[in-house]
Amino acid sequence: MDNTTMDNTTMDNAYTGENNTAGVNNMTIVNNITGISNTAAVADDAVDFEWISRATDIGIWIELYPTPFIALFGIVGNTLALIVMTKGRNRTLATCNYISALAIVDNFQMINMVYYWLYSYVTRSTVTIAVCQAVIFLANLWQECSIYLIIAMSVDRTLAVKFPLKKSIWCTVERARKVIALVIVLAILRNIHFIWYAYPATIDAERNFALCSGYESPVDAPGRVLSWIDTLVQSIIPTVTLLILNTLLIGSIRARSKVSTQMTTDQKKRKHSRDLTVMLIIVSFSVLIFTLPINVAVVIYGIIGIDLTNIGTFLIVHAITDRLYFMNNAVNFYLYCMGMARFREQVLSLIRKLTRNSVTPAAEGSGLEGPATRQTGLIDPSSNAQLATGEMAE
């Protein structure tokens, strides 16, 4: 969720037209940048209230109807990923530990999204301060955990690729679990301020409707500083870090591709290693694709301000980017399937087992390393050095 605040008068005035029955009543505005407010008085004849009404209807549709599908695909995919990554030898692999933690965090985000959707959009219950505090805190907590777990996984993979001789020391399961715990603790501490700052901004007093905002307008000085820290931590730092790591990983893939054309030994091992690296690159780029738009939009509107002449466009832009924001927590399983043949094979094996209550011995033993082996992990059995470390051979 983005962290925006808006002058309540602006929002109230925007929905006084004849056909404005729902409007922003169903729009979720939560926080990353503050200072968005009605920057100038606008004459009534300069305001297209009909467009505002249509825009709010579009925003409602975007927020209301895609949400259950996002949640369904997200929860199913994350659950399957968690089951696969905790089966057999997979639980002893550092990468699988990161993916398992990511699946749990993403499912918590899906649950939080569904709760607010049911509470605010479906039942139209009164949005209380306690609800806003919980929703805003958890939304930012889970998203931050998700982003930084992907960064941690990318760092782990970069170290394994760049320093293969140190991999058994740096890229261990124990270290991965410590990093996971550290990410969660730091995310809790960094987002705890929302328990004090989050509040329900009244939008429609007659219907007793409010939306959740991370920082009350006008924002005090500490709140303004915190809001910019939110943007730095959730957007700028992840973007720069992932771009650097992906550049390093892509360079490694290219270099190894050139070498592999001259060498024929251990080609299968290198292919599995390359698949895992490519998958991590895809997942990390997806974080940028799904989370950057809402932060960019909020920054832009924070600069130009919001008034009755552009609030309709803002509502549509926010609704679209808000759904993209949550899709970041729903698509990882499908990206794993796209990038890892072994993962696909074990998922299919799991699905066959669930649907038929039986599975052939070959499928049962193949695991993520493919049908040609009897191990159950992301590693190739031909690499004895990696059997001890739980990582794919490079």
mmCIF file of C-alpha atoms in Angstrom, residues 266 268-269 373 379-387 393:
data_model
loop_
_atom_site.group_PDB
_atom_site.id
_atom_site.type_symbol
_atom_site.label_atom_id
_atom_site.label_comp_id
_atom_site.label_asym_id
_atom_site.label_seq_id
_atom_site.Cartn_x
_atom_site.Cartn_y
_atom_site.Cartn_z
ATOM 1 C CA ASP A 266 28.708 -31.024 -15.854
ATOM 2 C CA LYS A 268 23.306 -30.417 -16.513
ATOM 3 C CA LYS A 269 24.634 -29.050 -13.219
ATOM 4 C CA THR A 373 17.876 -38.457 -10.049
ATOM 5 C CA ILE A 379 21.046 -29.574 -6.174
ATOM 6 C CA ASP A 380 22.480 -31.980 -8.682
ATOM 7 C CA PRO A 381 23.754 -35.278 -7.229
ATOM 8 C CA SER A 382 26.874 -35.081 -9.372
ATOM 9 C CA SER A 383 28.105 -32.172 -7.256
ATOM 10 C CA ASN A 384 29.277 -33.706 -3.978
ATOM 11 C CA ALA A 385 30.630 -30.390 -2.741
ATOM 12 C CA GLN A 386 27.210 -28.845 -2.902
ATOM 13 C CA LEU A 387 25.507 -31.739 -1.102
ATOM 14 C CA ALA A 393 26.335 -26.349 -8.153
#
